[in-house]
Amino acid sequence: MIPLSEAKAFVNDRISRARPIAVDLEDALGLYTSVALTSEVDVPGFANTAVDGFAVVVSDVAHATTEIPVELMVVGTIAAGDLPNLRLVPGSCARIMTGAAVPNGTEAVVMIEDTSVVEGSQGTRIRIHRSVDVGDNIRLAGSDIKEGSILFDAFTRVSPTVLASLASVGIRRVPTFRRLRVAVLSTGSELSDSPTLEYGKIRDTNRPALISTLTELGFVPVDYGCVPDDEALLSATFQKAAEQCDAVITSGGVSVGDFDLSKLVLSRLSNGDMRWMQIAIKPAKPFAFGLIDNTPTFCLPGNPVSSLISFELLARPALRLMMGAPHPERTLIRAIADQDLSRTPDGRVHFVRTSARFGTDGRLHVRPLDGQSSHMLNALAGANSLVVLPDGHGVKFGQEINAMVLSVDECY
Ligand code: AMP
Ligand code: MG
C-alpha cells in the first residue's frame, strides 16, 4: 500500500491547467479567472445621493435644529436616472431620490426624515431640521471601484457577487479557464439501467452520483453509460471518452478480481503511463490513474461508497486544480468526538461517515453513522462530513479529530 499523498502526487504530476478562454459573463459562474481583471471605469460613475431627501449648500443649514429649522426654496426634483440640469445656489435646495446624480453646487444631502414641507404663496418651501457636513449622504464617483484598480486577481472563482461586480464595470467577456467536460462511465456486467431488475443485476448508483457531483462543482459531465466487463467494449469506450472530453472518470474494475478490466484497459491505452495503486485508506483502497492521449483518466473502485470517497480524495481536487482553483482541497476542521470513534490498526487512514453539527460552544461535534461498510450507500447519503481517523485505535468521546465537512450548511 502507498500513502494517499503519494497517489495524489502521481496524479498532480500529470495534470495541467485547462486552456484559458474568454466567456460571456452569463456563462462564467463557477469558473476561475485566468488573469487579473482591472476596471476601466469608476463605480459609481457620478456623484449621487445615498438617501431620499434634499440636496443643499452646507452653509445654509449650518444652524438648523428641530426647534429652529431653516427654510429653503425647492428649485427642482431629480429622480434616479435623471440628468440634473439645475444649479444649486445658496438659499435653494433640490428634492432628490436615492441613486440620482446630485446637481452642481450640492455639498450634502439632508435625509427626508429630517425635513418637513411648508406650502406657501410663493410655492413649496422645505424646513430643514438638522445641520449636515460637506459630503454627507453623497456617494462619490469611484467610491466603490476606482478606474484603473484591480478588481479581482487571477484564480478568483466567479461567484454570483463577483459576477455582479464585473457587470457593474461593464465587463461582458471574462477571461477564465475552460469549463472542463468530464466523461463518466460505469463498468460491470451486473449493472442495469432497466426498470425491472433480473436476479443478480443491480442498479448503477455511481454514475448518477458522479454526474450530479460534477454538475454541482461547475464541470460539464458527459454520460458514457454502463459498459459490461468486456475488454474490447471497455477499450473502445475509454478511448472515445478520452478523445471527446478533458478528463475521464470510470468506476469499477480496479480491484484484484478476474473481471477487473479497467486497470488493464487503462494500462494498454496509456502506453504504460499509468499506475494501479493500493492506497493506504479505507474505504477506496484500489485506484488507477493514467493519461489516455493526454486525457487524465481516473479509475475509481466500484463499491458505491468507495467510488465517491475516491472521487472526493483524488479526482475532485485534481479536476478543481485543472479548472484554476487556487485551493482545490477541502479544508479540514478540528472537531470534537461526541462518541467514541474506535478502530483497529491496519496501516490505513480511515474516512468515517459522520454527522457533524456546530454546538452551542461554537465547536464542530461529530458522531459516526451506522453502516460504515463500503457498499452501504445510505450512511454516506446521510453524512455531512468524513472524519479522518489516522492509523491506530481511534479517538475517545471528547477528544479532537480532523473532519472534512462536505456540506457546512447541513451542520445544524
Ligand atoms: P468492482 O470494483 O467492479 O469489483 O465492484 C465492487 C462492487 O461494487 C461490486 O459489488 C459491484 O457490483 C459494485 N458496483 C460496481 N459498480 C457499481 C455501480 N456503478 N453502481 C453500483 N454498484 C456498483
Ligand atoms: Mg466490476
XYZ file of C-alpha atoms and ligand atoms in Angstrom:
436
model
C 0.000 0.000 0.000
C 1.107 3.571 -0.674
C 0.192 6.713 1.282
C -2.605 8.897 -0.060
C -0.102 11.738 -0.536
C 1.909 9.592 -2.973
C -1.206 8.786 -5.011
C -2.120 12.482 -5.126
C 1.407 13.411 -6.212
C 1.278 10.870 -9.047
C -1.961 12.447 -10.283
C -0.865 16.064 -9.803
C 2.385 15.496 -11.704
C 0.354 14.501 -14.761
C -2.343 17.137 -14.939
C -2.218 20.684 -16.210
C -4.471 23.686 -16.133
C -7.275 23.923 -18.672
C -6.799 26.232 -21.659
C -7.636 29.910 -20.916
C -10.645 31.233 -22.792
C -12.892 34.292 -22.578
C -16.555 33.513 -21.946
C -19.707 35.607 -21.769
C -20.468 36.927 -18.296
C -23.633 34.784 -18.147
C -21.549 31.634 -18.727
C -18.797 32.405 -16.223
C -20.436 31.265 -12.976
C -18.208 28.751 -11.158
C -15.198 29.292 -13.442
C -11.882 30.821 -12.289
C -10.355 33.977 -13.746
C -7.216 33.290 -15.784
C -5.734 36.804 -15.404
C -6.198 39.737 -13.027
C -9.127 41.950 -14.053
C -8.839 45.742 -13.997
C -11.683 48.230 -14.054
C -11.639 50.794 -16.835
C -14.281 52.917 -15.134
C -15.238 54.478 -11.813
C -18.185 52.943 -9.962
C -20.340 54.795 -9.252
C -19.653 56.762 -12.393
C -21.031 60.024 -10.934
C -21.662 61.557 -7.501
C -25.151 60.544 -6.350
C -27.309 60.613 -3.279
C -27.426 57.719 -0.817
C -30.827 58.770 0.553
C -34.131 60.285 -0.460
C -34.046 63.925 0.661
C -32.854 67.414 -0.291
C -29.607 68.464 -1.914
C -28.289 71.536 -0.058
C -25.448 74.006 0.345
C -23.962 73.243 3.769
C -23.626 76.858 4.981
C -27.418 77.333 4.509
C -28.246 74.707 7.118
C -25.298 75.130 9.495
C -27.577 76.247 12.377
C -30.659 74.161 11.585
C -32.248 72.330 14.553
C -35.653 70.826 15.285
C -36.547 73.904 17.386
C -35.238 76.450 14.872
C -35.408 74.904 11.393
C -34.103 76.648 8.277
C -36.460 77.249 5.344
C -35.226 76.783 1.784
C -36.844 77.220 -1.621
C -37.212 73.993 -3.678
C -35.864 74.665 -7.179
C -36.403 71.249 -8.729
C -36.926 67.487 -8.363
C -34.366 64.926 -9.515
C -35.342 61.254 -9.839
C -32.867 58.359 -10.172
C -31.784 58.258 -13.816
C -32.477 61.978 -14.424
C -29.841 64.289 -15.813
C -29.789 67.144 -13.242
C -29.939 70.330 -15.313
C -30.088 72.827 -12.482
C -27.539 74.501 -10.249
C -27.935 74.956 -6.501
C -27.300 78.430 -5.220
C -27.339 79.476 -1.562
C -30.892 79.611 -0.201
C -32.180 76.876 -2.535
C -32.427 73.112 -2.372
C -33.488 70.290 -4.719
C -35.705 67.332 -3.931
C -33.689 64.223 -4.839
C -34.241 60.442 -4.845
C -31.758 57.701 -3.856
C -29.284 56.981 -6.660
C -29.953 60.238 -8.563
C -26.964 62.315 -9.698
C -26.582 65.356 -7.420
C -26.888 68.740 -9.159
C -23.945 71.116 -9.461
C -23.378 73.109 -6.309
C -24.573 70.308 -3.994
C -22.457 69.927 -0.869
C -24.584 67.421 1.054
C -27.998 65.758 1.093
C -30.376 66.060 4.058
C -32.487 62.936 4.675
C -36.201 63.408 4.073
C -36.799 62.273 7.677
C -35.025 65.467 8.870
C -37.273 67.799 6.879
C -40.882 68.982 6.674
C -42.945 70.677 3.940
C -44.377 74.197 4.170
C -46.905 75.239 1.495
C -46.843 78.982 0.924
C -47.936 81.631 -1.594
C -44.538 81.673 -3.358
C -44.536 77.875 -3.841
C -43.302 74.979 -1.750
C -40.615 75.595 0.831
C -38.831 72.998 2.891
C -37.890 73.162 6.533
C -34.560 71.565 7.340
C -34.309 70.372 10.956
C -30.695 69.296 11.086
C -27.270 70.533 10.015
C -25.053 68.429 7.722
C -21.369 68.338 6.861
C -19.871 68.544 3.385
C -20.210 65.151 1.697
C -22.939 63.785 3.979
C -25.140 61.218 2.177
C -23.263 61.641 -1.112
C -21.679 58.625 -2.786
C -18.688 59.971 -4.665
C -17.695 58.822 -8.148
C -15.288 55.880 -7.808
C -16.100 55.311 -4.107
C -16.874 51.613 -4.799
C -14.391 50.883 -7.609
C -11.679 53.248 -8.887
C -10.821 53.435 -12.582
C -7.571 51.526 -13.149
C -7.805 49.465 -9.955
C -7.512 45.678 -9.897
C -10.964 44.228 -9.404
C -10.039 40.580 -8.995
C -6.785 38.642 -9.039
C -6.188 35.691 -11.339
C -7.617 32.399 -9.977
C -10.682 34.067 -8.443
C -13.828 31.948 -8.522
C -16.648 33.682 -10.348
C -19.382 33.680 -7.699
C -22.716 35.491 -8.109
C -21.264 38.536 -6.313
C -18.066 38.528 -8.420
C -20.332 38.327 -11.449
C -22.321 41.335 -10.207
C -19.141 43.322 -9.653
C -17.961 42.522 -13.201
C -21.359 43.616 -14.514
C -21.033 46.919 -12.601
C -17.894 47.886 -14.550
C -19.319 46.709 -17.855
C -17.134 43.627 -18.348
C -19.138 41.402 -20.714
C -16.468 38.789 -21.517
C -14.493 37.143 -18.718
C -11.060 35.562 -19.212
C -11.299 32.184 -17.450
C -10.013 28.638 -17.578
C -12.193 26.499 -19.792
C -15.062 24.654 -18.147
C -13.956 21.023 -18.183
C -16.039 18.366 -19.903
C -15.725 15.261 -17.771
C -16.701 11.828 -19.083
C -18.392 9.460 -16.630
C -18.858 5.763 -17.201
C -19.643 2.765 -15.035
C -18.170 -0.651 -15.635
C -19.632 -4.013 -14.649
C -21.758 -6.696 -16.343
C -24.030 -6.720 -13.295
C -25.173 -3.128 -13.874
C -28.566 -2.491 -15.399
C -30.500 0.613 -16.352
C -33.703 -1.394 -16.805
C -36.638 -0.506 -14.511
C -37.149 -4.190 -13.668
C -34.040 -5.954 -12.440
C -33.203 -9.517 -13.348
C -31.939 -11.601 -10.438
C -28.239 -10.891 -9.905
C -28.294 -7.480 -11.571
C -28.044 -4.197 -9.693
C -28.808 -0.567 -10.418
C -25.998 1.770 -11.303
C -25.598 4.288 -8.490
C -22.091 5.571 -9.193
C -22.948 7.291 -12.447
C -25.825 9.424 -11.130
C -23.778 10.277 -8.032
C -20.678 11.277 -10.010
C -22.605 13.147 -12.701
C -24.537 15.206 -10.178
C -21.427 15.899 -8.105
C -19.636 17.159 -11.214
C -22.589 19.380 -12.083
C -22.599 20.855 -8.575
C -18.881 21.601 -8.905
C -19.350 23.504 -12.162
C -17.992 20.899 -14.587
C -19.876 19.606 -17.632
C -20.456 15.877 -17.088
C -20.777 13.742 -20.204
C -22.541 10.413 -19.734
C -20.966 7.356 -21.406
C -23.341 4.897 -19.751
C -22.662 1.442 -18.279
C -20.147 -0.780 -20.009
C -20.087 -4.573 -19.361
C -16.874 -6.304 -18.332
C -15.720 -6.845 -21.898
C -12.227 -5.758 -22.798
C -12.976 -4.636 -26.357
C -16.072 -2.658 -25.349
C -14.305 -1.057 -22.399
C -11.332 -0.158 -24.531
C -13.485 1.458 -27.240
C -15.498 3.462 -24.688
C -12.443 4.635 -22.707
C -10.790 5.731 -25.940
C -13.846 7.609 -27.226
C -14.402 9.335 -23.859
C -10.751 10.412 -23.704
C -10.933 11.816 -27.237
C -14.137 13.773 -26.621
C -13.570 15.062 -23.083
C -10.983 16.825 -20.891
C -10.970 14.104 -18.235
C -12.488 10.649 -17.782
C -13.906 9.080 -14.640
C -14.714 5.387 -14.553
C -15.857 3.225 -11.671
C -15.419 -0.491 -11.067
C -12.879 -2.982 -12.297
C -9.785 -1.733 -10.468
C -9.677 -4.434 -7.815
C -7.978 -7.808 -7.986
C -10.903 -9.903 -9.358
C -10.757 -11.880 -12.623
C -13.026 -9.396 -14.433
C -11.431 -6.225 -13.097
C -10.500 -4.979 -16.536
C -10.405 -1.172 -16.124
C -6.805 -1.121 -14.938
C -5.779 -3.442 -17.772
C -7.530 -1.318 -20.409
C -6.057 1.873 -18.951
C -2.605 0.338 -18.995
C -2.911 -0.520 -22.715
C -4.450 2.799 -23.785
C -1.998 4.902 -21.792
C 1.010 3.030 -23.166
C 2.006 2.297 -19.630
C 1.907 5.921 -18.390
C -0.411 4.889 -15.610
C -0.285 3.463 -12.156
C -2.547 0.985 -10.452
C -2.394 1.679 -6.750
C -3.382 0.175 -3.463
C -3.760 3.270 -1.303
C -3.477 3.051 2.486
C -7.006 4.343 3.073
C -10.362 2.815 3.934
C -12.632 2.807 2.053
C -11.348 3.307 -1.531
C -8.106 1.345 -1.430
C -7.810 0.426 -5.138
C -7.383 3.218 -7.687
C -5.770 3.665 -11.071
C -4.764 6.814 -12.877
C -3.196 7.421 -16.240
C -3.233 9.552 -19.366
C -5.061 8.334 -22.458
C -3.800 10.574 -25.293
C -3.015 13.186 -22.632
C -6.503 12.992 -21.094
C -6.375 12.352 -17.349
C -8.308 9.166 -16.615
C -9.374 8.343 -13.068
C -10.396 4.730 -12.483
C -12.305 4.639 -9.214
C -13.318 1.481 -7.355
C -16.839 0.124 -7.915
C -18.242 -0.081 -4.408
C -20.594 2.908 -4.178
C -19.065 4.424 -1.038
C -15.519 3.708 -2.217
C -16.096 5.311 -5.591
C -17.459 8.517 -4.094
C -14.760 8.810 -1.442
C -12.138 8.049 -4.085
C -13.632 10.855 -6.203
C -13.641 13.163 -3.186
C -9.998 12.494 -2.268
C -8.358 12.103 -5.679
C -10.463 13.318 -8.592
C -12.182 16.349 -7.064
C -9.007 18.244 -6.102
C -7.282 17.350 -9.384
C -10.202 18.499 -11.536
C -10.547 21.691 -9.500
C -6.846 22.365 -9.940
C -7.224 21.892 -13.696
C -10.003 24.496 -13.711
C -7.869 27.037 -11.834
C -8.981 26.639 -8.210
C -6.163 28.035 -6.052
C -7.087 25.837 -3.045
C -8.556 22.698 -4.560
C -8.537 20.604 -1.376
C -11.262 20.526 1.253
C -10.477 22.384 4.461
C -10.119 20.130 7.483
C -11.865 21.376 10.616
C -10.914 20.343 14.150
C -13.979 18.633 15.602
C -14.889 17.069 18.931
C -15.936 13.413 19.038
C -19.351 13.229 20.707
C -18.998 9.460 20.772
C -16.028 7.054 20.724
C -14.678 6.586 17.193
C -12.965 3.218 17.616
C -10.943 1.319 15.033
C -8.158 -1.230 14.937
C -4.690 -0.581 13.477
C -4.404 -1.788 9.849
C -1.864 0.590 8.306
C -4.612 2.684 6.712
C -6.265 6.054 7.298
C -9.994 5.592 7.782
C -12.591 8.028 6.473
C -15.577 7.641 8.764
C -19.029 8.756 7.616
C -20.178 11.140 10.312
C -22.901 13.529 11.265
C -21.370 16.873 12.238
C -23.070 19.821 13.902
C -21.994 23.084 15.438
C -22.690 23.026 19.191
C -23.653 25.911 21.469
C -19.912 26.104 22.316
C -19.299 27.179 18.703
C -17.303 23.984 18.038
C -17.982 21.285 15.499
C -19.121 17.986 17.053
C -19.118 14.666 15.209
C -20.846 11.299 15.625
C -20.288 8.208 13.480
C -23.264 6.951 11.454
C -24.426 3.332 11.385
C -23.403 1.293 8.329
C -19.734 2.023 7.633
C -19.224 -0.782 5.138
C -18.138 0.312 1.641
C -21.303 -0.948 -0.085
C -23.587 0.923 2.342
C -24.523 3.990 0.367
C -27.208 5.090 2.761
C -24.809 6.064 5.548
C -22.860 8.143 3.063
C -26.047 9.799 1.854
C -26.830 10.762 5.460
C -23.312 12.012 6.193
C -22.379 15.680 6.023
C -18.757 15.001 6.929
C -15.938 12.470 6.900
C -13.762 12.124 9.960
C -10.135 11.436 9.114
C -9.069 8.707 11.538
C -5.309 8.062 11.337
C -3.982 4.550 11.797
C -4.302 3.427 15.408
C -7.122 2.814 17.858
C -9.286 5.821 17.076
C -10.392 8.582 19.428
C -12.461 8.581 22.592
C -15.502 10.658 23.461
C -14.474 14.308 23.936
C -11.187 14.091 22.006
C -10.367 16.276 18.997
C -10.135 14.933 15.459
C -9.996 16.336 11.916
C -13.228 16.382 9.957
C -13.742 17.029 6.280
C -17.043 18.871 6.071
C -18.895 18.003 2.870
C -21.784 20.361 3.410
C -21.356 23.087 6.004
C -24.956 24.283 5.623
C -26.169 20.926 6.903
C -24.178 21.182 10.165
C -27.077 22.286 12.363
P -15.737 -3.778 -8.652
O -14.875 -2.652 -8.172
O -16.033 -3.688 -10.107
O -15.181 -5.099 -8.240
O -17.122 -3.626 -7.896
C -17.181 -3.701 -6.495
C -18.628 -3.751 -6.027
O -19.273 -2.532 -6.398
C -19.453 -4.851 -6.644
O -20.359 -5.334 -5.663
C -20.186 -4.163 -7.772
O -21.394 -4.789 -8.116
C -20.444 -2.799 -7.165
N -20.537 -1.770 -8.210
C -19.634 -1.564 -9.192
N -20.019 -0.539 -9.977
C -21.181 -0.086 -9.466
C -22.058 0.951 -9.840
N -21.819 1.724 -10.884
N -23.168 1.165 -9.084
C -23.413 0.378 -8.019
N -22.614 -0.601 -7.612
C -21.508 -0.870 -8.320
Mg -16.821 -4.836 -11.510
